[in-house]
Short mmCIF file of C-alpha atoms and ligand atoms in Angstrom, two decimals:
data_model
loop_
_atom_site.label_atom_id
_atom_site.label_comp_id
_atom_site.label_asym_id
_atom_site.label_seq_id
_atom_site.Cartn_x
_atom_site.Cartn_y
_atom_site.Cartn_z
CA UNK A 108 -49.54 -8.61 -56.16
CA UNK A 109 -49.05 -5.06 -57.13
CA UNK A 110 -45.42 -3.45 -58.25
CA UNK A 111 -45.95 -0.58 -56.07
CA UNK A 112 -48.29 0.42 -53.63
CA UNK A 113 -47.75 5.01 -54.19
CA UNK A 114 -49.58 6.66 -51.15
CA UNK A 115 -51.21 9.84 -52.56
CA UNK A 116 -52.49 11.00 -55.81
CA UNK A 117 -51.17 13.74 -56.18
CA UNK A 118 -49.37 15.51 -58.99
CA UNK A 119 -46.23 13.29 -57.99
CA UNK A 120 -47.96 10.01 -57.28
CA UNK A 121 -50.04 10.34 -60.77
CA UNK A 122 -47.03 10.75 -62.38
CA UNK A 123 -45.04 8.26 -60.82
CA UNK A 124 -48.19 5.99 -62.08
CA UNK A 125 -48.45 7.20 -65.74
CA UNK A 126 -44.55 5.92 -65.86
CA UNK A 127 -44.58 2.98 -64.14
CA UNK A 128 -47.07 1.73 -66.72
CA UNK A 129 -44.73 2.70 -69.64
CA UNK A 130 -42.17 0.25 -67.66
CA UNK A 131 -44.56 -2.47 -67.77
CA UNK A 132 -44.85 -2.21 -63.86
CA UNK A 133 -48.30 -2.38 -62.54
CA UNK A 134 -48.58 0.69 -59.62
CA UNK A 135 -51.70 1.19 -57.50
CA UNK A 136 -52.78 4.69 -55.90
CA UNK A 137 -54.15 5.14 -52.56
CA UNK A 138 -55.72 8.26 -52.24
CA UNK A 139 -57.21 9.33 -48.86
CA UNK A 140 -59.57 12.42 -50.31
CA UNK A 141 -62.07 11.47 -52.99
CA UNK A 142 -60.61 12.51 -56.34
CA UNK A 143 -57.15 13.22 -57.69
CA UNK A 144 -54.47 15.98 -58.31
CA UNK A 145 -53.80 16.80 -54.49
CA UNK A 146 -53.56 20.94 -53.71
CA UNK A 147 -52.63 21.28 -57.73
CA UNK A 148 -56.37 20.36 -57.84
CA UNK A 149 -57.37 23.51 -55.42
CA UNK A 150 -55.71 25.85 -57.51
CA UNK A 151 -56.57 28.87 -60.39
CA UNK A 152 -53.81 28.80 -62.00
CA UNK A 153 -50.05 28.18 -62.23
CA UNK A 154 -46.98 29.83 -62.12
CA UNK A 155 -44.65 30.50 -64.44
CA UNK A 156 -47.18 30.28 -67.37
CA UNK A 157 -50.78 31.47 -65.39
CA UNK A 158 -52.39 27.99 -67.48
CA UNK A 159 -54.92 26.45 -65.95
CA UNK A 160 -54.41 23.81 -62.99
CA UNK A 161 -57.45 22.20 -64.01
CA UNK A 162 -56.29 21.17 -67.33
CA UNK A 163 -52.90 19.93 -66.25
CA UNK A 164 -54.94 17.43 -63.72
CA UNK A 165 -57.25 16.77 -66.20
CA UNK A 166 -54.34 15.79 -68.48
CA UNK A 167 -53.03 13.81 -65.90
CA UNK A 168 -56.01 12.02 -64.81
CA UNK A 169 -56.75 10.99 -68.77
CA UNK A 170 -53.60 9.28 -68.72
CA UNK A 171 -54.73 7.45 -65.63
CA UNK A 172 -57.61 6.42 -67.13
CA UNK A 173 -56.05 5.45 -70.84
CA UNK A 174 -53.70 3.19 -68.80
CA UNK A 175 -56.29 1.12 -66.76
CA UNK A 176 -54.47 2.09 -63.68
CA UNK A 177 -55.95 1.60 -60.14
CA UNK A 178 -56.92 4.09 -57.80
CA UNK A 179 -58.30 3.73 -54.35
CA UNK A 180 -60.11 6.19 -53.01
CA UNK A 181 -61.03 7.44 -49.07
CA UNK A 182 -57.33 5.33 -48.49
CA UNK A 183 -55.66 6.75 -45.88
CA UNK A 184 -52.20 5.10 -44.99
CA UNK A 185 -51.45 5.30 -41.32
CA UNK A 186 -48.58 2.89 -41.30
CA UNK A 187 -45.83 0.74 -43.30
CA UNK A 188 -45.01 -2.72 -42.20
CA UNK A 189 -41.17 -2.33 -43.82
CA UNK A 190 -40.40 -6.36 -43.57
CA UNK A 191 -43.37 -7.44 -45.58
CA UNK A 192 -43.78 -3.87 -47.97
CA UNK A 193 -47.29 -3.73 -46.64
CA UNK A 194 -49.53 -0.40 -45.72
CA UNK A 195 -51.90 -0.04 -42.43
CA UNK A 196 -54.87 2.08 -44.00
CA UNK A 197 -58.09 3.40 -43.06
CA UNK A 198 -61.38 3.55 -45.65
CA UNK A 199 -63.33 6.35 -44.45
CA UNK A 200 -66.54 6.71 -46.35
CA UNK A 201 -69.24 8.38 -44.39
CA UNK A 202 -69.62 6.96 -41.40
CA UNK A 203 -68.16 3.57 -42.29
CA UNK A 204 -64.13 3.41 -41.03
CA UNK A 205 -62.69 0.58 -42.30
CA UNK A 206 -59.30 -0.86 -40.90
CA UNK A 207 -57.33 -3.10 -44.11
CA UNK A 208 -53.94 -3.92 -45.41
CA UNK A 209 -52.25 -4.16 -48.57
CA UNK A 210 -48.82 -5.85 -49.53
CA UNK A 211 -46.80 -4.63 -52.69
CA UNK A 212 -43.45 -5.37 -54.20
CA UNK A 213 -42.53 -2.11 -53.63
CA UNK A 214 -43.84 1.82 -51.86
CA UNK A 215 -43.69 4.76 -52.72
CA UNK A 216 -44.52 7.54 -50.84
CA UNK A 217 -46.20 10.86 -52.38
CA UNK A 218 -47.90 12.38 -49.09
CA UNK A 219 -47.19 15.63 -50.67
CA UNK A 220 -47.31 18.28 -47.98
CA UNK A 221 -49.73 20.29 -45.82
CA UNK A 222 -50.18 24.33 -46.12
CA UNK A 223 -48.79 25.66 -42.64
CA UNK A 224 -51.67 26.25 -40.51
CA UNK A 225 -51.63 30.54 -40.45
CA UNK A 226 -53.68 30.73 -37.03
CA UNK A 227 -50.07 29.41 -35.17
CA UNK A 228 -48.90 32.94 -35.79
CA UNK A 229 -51.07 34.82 -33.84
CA UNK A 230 -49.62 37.96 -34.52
CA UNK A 231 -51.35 37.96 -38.26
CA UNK A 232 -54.81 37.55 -36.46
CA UNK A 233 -56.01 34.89 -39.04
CA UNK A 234 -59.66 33.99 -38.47
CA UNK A 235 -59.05 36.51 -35.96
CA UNK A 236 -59.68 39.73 -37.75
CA UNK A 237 -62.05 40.09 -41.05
CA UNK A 238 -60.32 40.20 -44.38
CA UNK A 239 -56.77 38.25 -43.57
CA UNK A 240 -56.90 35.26 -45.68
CA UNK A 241 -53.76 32.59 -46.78
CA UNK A 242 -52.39 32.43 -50.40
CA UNK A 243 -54.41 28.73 -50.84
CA UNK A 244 -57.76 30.53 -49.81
CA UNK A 245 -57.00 33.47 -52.73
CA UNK A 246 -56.45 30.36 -55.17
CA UNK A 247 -60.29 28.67 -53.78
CA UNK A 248 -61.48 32.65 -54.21
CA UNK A 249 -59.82 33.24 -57.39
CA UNK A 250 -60.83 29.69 -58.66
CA UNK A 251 -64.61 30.73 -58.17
CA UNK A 252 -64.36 33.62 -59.80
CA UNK A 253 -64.96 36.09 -56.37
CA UNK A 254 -62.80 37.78 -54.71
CA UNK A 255 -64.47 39.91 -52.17
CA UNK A 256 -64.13 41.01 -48.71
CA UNK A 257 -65.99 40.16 -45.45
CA UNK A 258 -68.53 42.84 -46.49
CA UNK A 259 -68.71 41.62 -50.19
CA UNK A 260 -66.90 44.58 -51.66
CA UNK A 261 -64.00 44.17 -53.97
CA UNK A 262 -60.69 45.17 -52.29
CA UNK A 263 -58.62 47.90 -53.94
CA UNK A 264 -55.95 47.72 -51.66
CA UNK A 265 -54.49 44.08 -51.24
CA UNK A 266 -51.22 43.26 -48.80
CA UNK A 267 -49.02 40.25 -49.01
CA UNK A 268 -47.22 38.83 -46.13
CA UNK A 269 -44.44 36.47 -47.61
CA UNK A 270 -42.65 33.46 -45.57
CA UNK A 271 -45.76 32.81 -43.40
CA UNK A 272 -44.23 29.42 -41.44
CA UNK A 273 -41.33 29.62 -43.43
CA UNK A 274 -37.61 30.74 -42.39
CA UNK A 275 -39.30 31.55 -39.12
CA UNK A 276 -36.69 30.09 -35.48
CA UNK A 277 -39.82 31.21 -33.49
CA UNK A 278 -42.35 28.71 -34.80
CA UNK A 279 -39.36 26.05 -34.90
CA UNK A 280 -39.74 26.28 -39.06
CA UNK A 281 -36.20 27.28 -40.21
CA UNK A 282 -36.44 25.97 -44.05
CA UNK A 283 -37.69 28.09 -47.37
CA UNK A 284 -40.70 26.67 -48.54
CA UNK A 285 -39.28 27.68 -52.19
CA UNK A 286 -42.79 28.40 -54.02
CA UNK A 287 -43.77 31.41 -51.54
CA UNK A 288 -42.40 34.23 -53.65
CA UNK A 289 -43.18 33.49 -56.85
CA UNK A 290 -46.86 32.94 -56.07
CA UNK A 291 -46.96 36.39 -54.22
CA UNK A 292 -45.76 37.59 -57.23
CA UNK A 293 -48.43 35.30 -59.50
CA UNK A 294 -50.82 36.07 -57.14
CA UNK A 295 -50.31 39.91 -57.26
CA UNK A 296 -50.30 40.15 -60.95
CA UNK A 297 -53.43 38.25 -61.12
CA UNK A 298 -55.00 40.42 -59.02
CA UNK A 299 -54.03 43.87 -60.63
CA UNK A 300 -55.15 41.99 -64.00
CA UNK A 301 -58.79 40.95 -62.12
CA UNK A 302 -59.21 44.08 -60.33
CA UNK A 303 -58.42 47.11 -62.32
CA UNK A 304 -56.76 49.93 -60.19
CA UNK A 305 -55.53 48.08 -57.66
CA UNK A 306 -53.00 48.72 -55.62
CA UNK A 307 -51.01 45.66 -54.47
CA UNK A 308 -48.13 45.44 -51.78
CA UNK A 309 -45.95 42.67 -51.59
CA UNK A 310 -43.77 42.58 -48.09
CA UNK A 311 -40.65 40.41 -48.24
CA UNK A 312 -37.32 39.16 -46.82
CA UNK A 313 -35.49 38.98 -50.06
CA UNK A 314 -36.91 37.67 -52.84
CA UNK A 315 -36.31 33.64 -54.03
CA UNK A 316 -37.24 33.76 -57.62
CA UNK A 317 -34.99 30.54 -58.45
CA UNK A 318 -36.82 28.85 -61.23
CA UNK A 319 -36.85 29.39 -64.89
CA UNK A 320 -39.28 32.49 -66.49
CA UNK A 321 -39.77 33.89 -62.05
CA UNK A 322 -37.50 36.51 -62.18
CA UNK A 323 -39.05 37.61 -65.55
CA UNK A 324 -42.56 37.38 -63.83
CA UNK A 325 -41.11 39.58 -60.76
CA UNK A 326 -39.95 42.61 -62.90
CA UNK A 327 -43.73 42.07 -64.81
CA UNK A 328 -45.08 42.84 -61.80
CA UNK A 329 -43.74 45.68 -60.63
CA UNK A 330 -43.20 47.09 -64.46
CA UNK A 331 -46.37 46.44 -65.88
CA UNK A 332 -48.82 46.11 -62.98
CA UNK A 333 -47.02 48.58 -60.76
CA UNK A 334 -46.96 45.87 -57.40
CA UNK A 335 -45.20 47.50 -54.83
CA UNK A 336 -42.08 45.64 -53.07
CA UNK A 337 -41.09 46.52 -49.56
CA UNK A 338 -38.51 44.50 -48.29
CA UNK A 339 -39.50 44.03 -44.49
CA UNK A 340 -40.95 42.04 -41.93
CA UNK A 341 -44.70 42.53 -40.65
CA UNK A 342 -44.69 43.24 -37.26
CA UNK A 343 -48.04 44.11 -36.06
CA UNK A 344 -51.65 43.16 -37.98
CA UNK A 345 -54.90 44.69 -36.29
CA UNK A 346 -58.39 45.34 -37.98
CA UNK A 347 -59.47 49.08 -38.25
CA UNK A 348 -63.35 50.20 -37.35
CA UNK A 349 -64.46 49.70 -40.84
CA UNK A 350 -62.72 46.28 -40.98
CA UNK A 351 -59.69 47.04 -42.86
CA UNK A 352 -56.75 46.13 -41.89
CA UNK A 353 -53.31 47.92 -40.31
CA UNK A 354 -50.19 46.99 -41.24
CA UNK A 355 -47.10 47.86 -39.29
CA UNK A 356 -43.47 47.44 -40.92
CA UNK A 357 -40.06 48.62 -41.10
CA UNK A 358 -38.68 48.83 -44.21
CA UNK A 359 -35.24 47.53 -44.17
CA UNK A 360 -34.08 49.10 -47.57
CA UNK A 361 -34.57 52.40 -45.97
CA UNK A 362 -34.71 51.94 -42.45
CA UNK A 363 -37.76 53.36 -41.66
CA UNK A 364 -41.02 51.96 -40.35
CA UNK A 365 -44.16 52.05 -42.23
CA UNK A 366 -47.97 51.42 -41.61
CA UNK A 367 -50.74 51.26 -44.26
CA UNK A 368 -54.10 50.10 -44.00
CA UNK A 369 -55.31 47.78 -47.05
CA UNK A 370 -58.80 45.85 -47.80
CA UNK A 371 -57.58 42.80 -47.12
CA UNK A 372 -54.29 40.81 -46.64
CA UNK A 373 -52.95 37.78 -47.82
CA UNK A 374 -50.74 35.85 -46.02
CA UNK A 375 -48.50 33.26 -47.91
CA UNK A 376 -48.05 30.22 -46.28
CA UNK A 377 -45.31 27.47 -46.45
CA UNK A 378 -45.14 23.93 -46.77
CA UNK A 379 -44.92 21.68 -43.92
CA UNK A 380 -45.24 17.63 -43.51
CA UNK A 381 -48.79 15.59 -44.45
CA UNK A 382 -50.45 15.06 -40.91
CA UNK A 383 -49.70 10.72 -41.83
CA UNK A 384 -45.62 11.01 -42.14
CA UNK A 385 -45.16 11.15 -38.38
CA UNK A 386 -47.12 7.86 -37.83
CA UNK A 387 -45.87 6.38 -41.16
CA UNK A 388 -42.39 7.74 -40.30
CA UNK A 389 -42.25 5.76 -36.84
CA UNK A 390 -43.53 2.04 -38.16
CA UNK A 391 -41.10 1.76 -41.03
CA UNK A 392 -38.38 3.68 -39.15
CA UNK A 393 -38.16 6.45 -41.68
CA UNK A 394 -36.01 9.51 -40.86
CA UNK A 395 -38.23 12.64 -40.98
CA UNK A 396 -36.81 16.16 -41.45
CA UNK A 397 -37.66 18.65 -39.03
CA UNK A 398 -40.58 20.13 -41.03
CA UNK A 399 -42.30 17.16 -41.38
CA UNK A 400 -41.42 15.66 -44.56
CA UNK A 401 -39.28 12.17 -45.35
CA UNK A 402 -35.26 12.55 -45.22
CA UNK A 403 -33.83 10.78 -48.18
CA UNK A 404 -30.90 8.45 -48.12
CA UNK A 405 -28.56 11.48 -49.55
CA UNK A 406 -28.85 15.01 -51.02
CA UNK A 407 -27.32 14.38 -54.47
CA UNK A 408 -27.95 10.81 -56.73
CA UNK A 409 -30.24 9.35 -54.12
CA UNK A 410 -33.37 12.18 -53.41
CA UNK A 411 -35.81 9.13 -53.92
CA UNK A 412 -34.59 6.40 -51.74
CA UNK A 413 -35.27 5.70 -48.29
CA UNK A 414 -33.04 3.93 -45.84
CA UNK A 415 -35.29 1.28 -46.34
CA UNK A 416 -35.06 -1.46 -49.00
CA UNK A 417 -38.14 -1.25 -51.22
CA UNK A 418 -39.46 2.39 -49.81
CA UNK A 419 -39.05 5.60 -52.26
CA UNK A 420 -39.97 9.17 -51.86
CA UNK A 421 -41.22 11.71 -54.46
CA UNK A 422 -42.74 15.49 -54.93
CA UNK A 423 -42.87 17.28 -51.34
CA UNK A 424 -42.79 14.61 -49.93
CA UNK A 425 -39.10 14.52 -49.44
CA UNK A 426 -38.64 18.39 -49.87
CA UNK A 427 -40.76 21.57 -50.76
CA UNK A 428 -40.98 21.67 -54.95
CA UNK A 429 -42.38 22.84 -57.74
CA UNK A 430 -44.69 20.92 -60.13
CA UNK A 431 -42.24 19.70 -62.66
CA UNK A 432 -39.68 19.53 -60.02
CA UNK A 433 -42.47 16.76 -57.94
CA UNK A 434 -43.21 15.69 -61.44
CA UNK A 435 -39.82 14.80 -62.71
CA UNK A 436 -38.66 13.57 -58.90
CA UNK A 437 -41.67 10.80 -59.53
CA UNK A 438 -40.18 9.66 -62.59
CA UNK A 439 -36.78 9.53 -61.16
CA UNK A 440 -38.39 7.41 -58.26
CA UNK A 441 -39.89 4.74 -60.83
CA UNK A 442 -36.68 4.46 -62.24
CA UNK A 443 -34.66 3.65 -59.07
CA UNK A 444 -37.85 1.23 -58.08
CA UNK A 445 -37.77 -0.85 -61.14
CA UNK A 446 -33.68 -1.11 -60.94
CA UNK A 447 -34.70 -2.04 -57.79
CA UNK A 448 -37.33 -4.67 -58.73
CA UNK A 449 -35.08 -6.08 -61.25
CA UNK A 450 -32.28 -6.73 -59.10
CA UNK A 451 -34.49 -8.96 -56.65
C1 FAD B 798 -49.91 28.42 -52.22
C2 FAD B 798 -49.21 27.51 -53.17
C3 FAD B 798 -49.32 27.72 -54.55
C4 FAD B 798 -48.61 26.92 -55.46
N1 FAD B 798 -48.71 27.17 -56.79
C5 FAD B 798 -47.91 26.48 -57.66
C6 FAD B 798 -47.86 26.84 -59.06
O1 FAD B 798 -48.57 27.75 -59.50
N2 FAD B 798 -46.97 26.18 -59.86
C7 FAD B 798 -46.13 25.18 -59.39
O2 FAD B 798 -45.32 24.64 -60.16
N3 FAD B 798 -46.22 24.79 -58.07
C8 FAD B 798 -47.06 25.42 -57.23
N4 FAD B 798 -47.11 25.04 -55.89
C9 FAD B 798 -46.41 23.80 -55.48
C10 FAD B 798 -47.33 22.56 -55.73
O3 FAD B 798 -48.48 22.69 -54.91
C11 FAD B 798 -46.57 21.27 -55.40
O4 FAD B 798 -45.39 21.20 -56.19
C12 FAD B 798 -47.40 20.01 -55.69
O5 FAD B 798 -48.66 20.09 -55.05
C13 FAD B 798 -46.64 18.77 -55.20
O6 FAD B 798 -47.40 17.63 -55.51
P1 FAD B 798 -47.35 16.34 -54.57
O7 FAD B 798 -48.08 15.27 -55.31
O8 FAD B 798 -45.95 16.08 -54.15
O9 FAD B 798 -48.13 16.75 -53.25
P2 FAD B 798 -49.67 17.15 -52.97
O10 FAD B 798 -50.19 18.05 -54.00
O11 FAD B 798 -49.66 17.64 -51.56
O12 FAD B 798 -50.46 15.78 -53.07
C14 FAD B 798 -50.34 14.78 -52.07
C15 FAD B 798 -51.53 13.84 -52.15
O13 FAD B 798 -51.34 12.80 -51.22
C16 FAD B 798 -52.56 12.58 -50.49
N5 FAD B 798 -52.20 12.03 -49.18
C17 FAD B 798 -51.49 12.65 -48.19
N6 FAD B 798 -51.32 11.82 -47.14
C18 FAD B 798 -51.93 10.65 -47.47
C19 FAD B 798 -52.08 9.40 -46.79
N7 FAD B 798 -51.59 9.19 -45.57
N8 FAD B 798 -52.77 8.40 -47.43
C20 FAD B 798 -53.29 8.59 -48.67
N9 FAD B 798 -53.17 9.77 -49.35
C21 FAD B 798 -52.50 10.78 -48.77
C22 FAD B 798 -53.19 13.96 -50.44
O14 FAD B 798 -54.59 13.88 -50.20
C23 FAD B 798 -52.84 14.50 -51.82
O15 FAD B 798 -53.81 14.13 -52.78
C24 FAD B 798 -47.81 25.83 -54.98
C25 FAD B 798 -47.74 25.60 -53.59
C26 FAD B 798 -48.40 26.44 -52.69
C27 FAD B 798 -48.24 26.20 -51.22
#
């Protein structure tokens, strides 16, 4: 029988596997998408450094290798039988669906999170109106090397549009999705680096930069590349005869309202629960936050422990994070799971 059964491979669940290993402890992945690294794996680059995200999976996935651990593919959980520390999951390969079961000492749960879906705020006219795209579509278009409008011209003028399903009562999404701001302003120096003469516009409700080398990358950006910061909500998005697209604002540092018309817009979207936690959630009688991801047992000592013996959370998960942050919260998690092993 396994040690731990750790639902998503992820950055957080391939970590979590790398150091179970180094504790003797022998972890298996279930992975519901066909290769590893989760939405690290979709992306260009990384903030704070602008490294590659391929060759931190890559790094990752070498270790996974070296170690012999095992890795399920096409997985997906569905549910958690909490008296026996067994998953429900599905193995979806083509056509074939494939109901099964697998028992463990121990869980761990590394869902990660999904990107809010944009077209909810209909105001921002995504997949509405040509050129609006989300900050995870930039990363595909950046990733390939093209980044082009509808038309297949390269935009000169580019608008941000930060806390897109984040800190927003309307939608019912009241929490900071924490990695918003600093990958406008990643984002926006990229571009101004890519796409010489640029002009960039970043529009904000104040500006999160909490994590070490941000706040030196948000004074970059308006230094050396010249991104423009105008603190103020979006009100009103509509697509000009020539497909551009309008922009009306107030800005609140000045009080007045503003309109521009830009090439294309990106809109930054926040974090919000993996489409499985609700049904995982309900069959081990897991406490879910309101935005979709697992509550853990307490805010302080305890981040990775679930009100249920033998069930651990890491990475976003349990709460929007960084990389390192999901990274270190996984090793944190093995260590409370093999205290937890012992002690049985
Ligand atoms: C636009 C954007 C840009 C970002 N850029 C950066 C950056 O530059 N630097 C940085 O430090 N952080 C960045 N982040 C944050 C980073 O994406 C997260 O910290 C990281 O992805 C968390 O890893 P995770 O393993 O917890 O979750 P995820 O990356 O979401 O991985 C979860 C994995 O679990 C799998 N899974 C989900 N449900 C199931 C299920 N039921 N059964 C089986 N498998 C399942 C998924 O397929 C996935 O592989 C960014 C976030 C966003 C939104």
């Amino acid at each position: 029988m396994y040690d731990i059964i750790i639902i998503g491979g992820g950055v957080a669940g391939m970590q979590a596997a790398i150091a179970a290993k180094k504790l003797n402890l022998e972890p298996i992945i279930l992975e519901k998408e066909n290769k590893l690294g989760g939405k690290v794996a979709h992306k260009y680059s990384l903030f704070p450094t602008f490294s590659s995200a391929e060759q931190l999976i890559d790094r990752l996935e070498a270790q996974i290798i070296e170690n012999k651990i095992d890795v399920r593919y096409h997985c997906e959980v569905v549910s958690i039988h909490k008296e026996e520390l067994s998953v429900g999951y599905t193995l979806n390969v083509g056509d074939i669906k494939k109901v099964d079961n697998l028992q463990a000492r121990s869980i761990l749960i590394t869902t990660g999170y999904e990107p809010f879906d944009a077209r909810i705020k209909q105001e921002y006219g995504y997949q509405v109106y040509d050129n609006i795209y989300t900050s995870m579509d930039l990363e595909a278009m950046m990733k390939k090397g093209l980044i082009l409008t509808k038309e297949g011209n390269t935009p000169e003028s580019i608008a941000f549009i930060h806390c897109v399903g984040s800190r927003d009562s309307q939608i019912g999404n009241e929490h900071c999705s924490r990695v918003c701001c600093v990958t406008g302003v990643k984002q926006a120096t990229e571009l101004c680096q890519m796409i010489k003469g640029a002009r960039v516009y970043n529009f904000y409700m104040d500006m999160r930069m909490f994590g070490s080398g941000y706040e030196e990358m948000y004074k970059e950006a308006q230094q050396n590349y010249q991104v423009r910061f105008i603190r103020g909500r979006v009100s009103e998005l509509s697509q000009t005869i020539d497909h551009k697209v309008r922009l009306k604002a107030e800005d609140t540092l000045i009080s007045k309202p503003i309109a521009i018309t830009v090439d294309m817009v990106i809109l930054l979207v926040g974090m919000c629960g993996a489409v499985n936690n609700e049904s995982i959630g309900e069959s081990a009688g897991l406490e879910l936050r309101e935005n979709g991801l697992f509550k853990p047992v307490n805010a302080f000592d305890s981040t990775t422990k679930s009100t249920v013996n033998g069930i651990f959370y890491a990475g976003c998960a349990e709460s929007p994070k960084n990389i390192s942050e999901s990274m270190n919260q996984a090793s944190q998690a093995i260590l409370n799971i093999s205290t937890y092993l012992e002690s049985k």
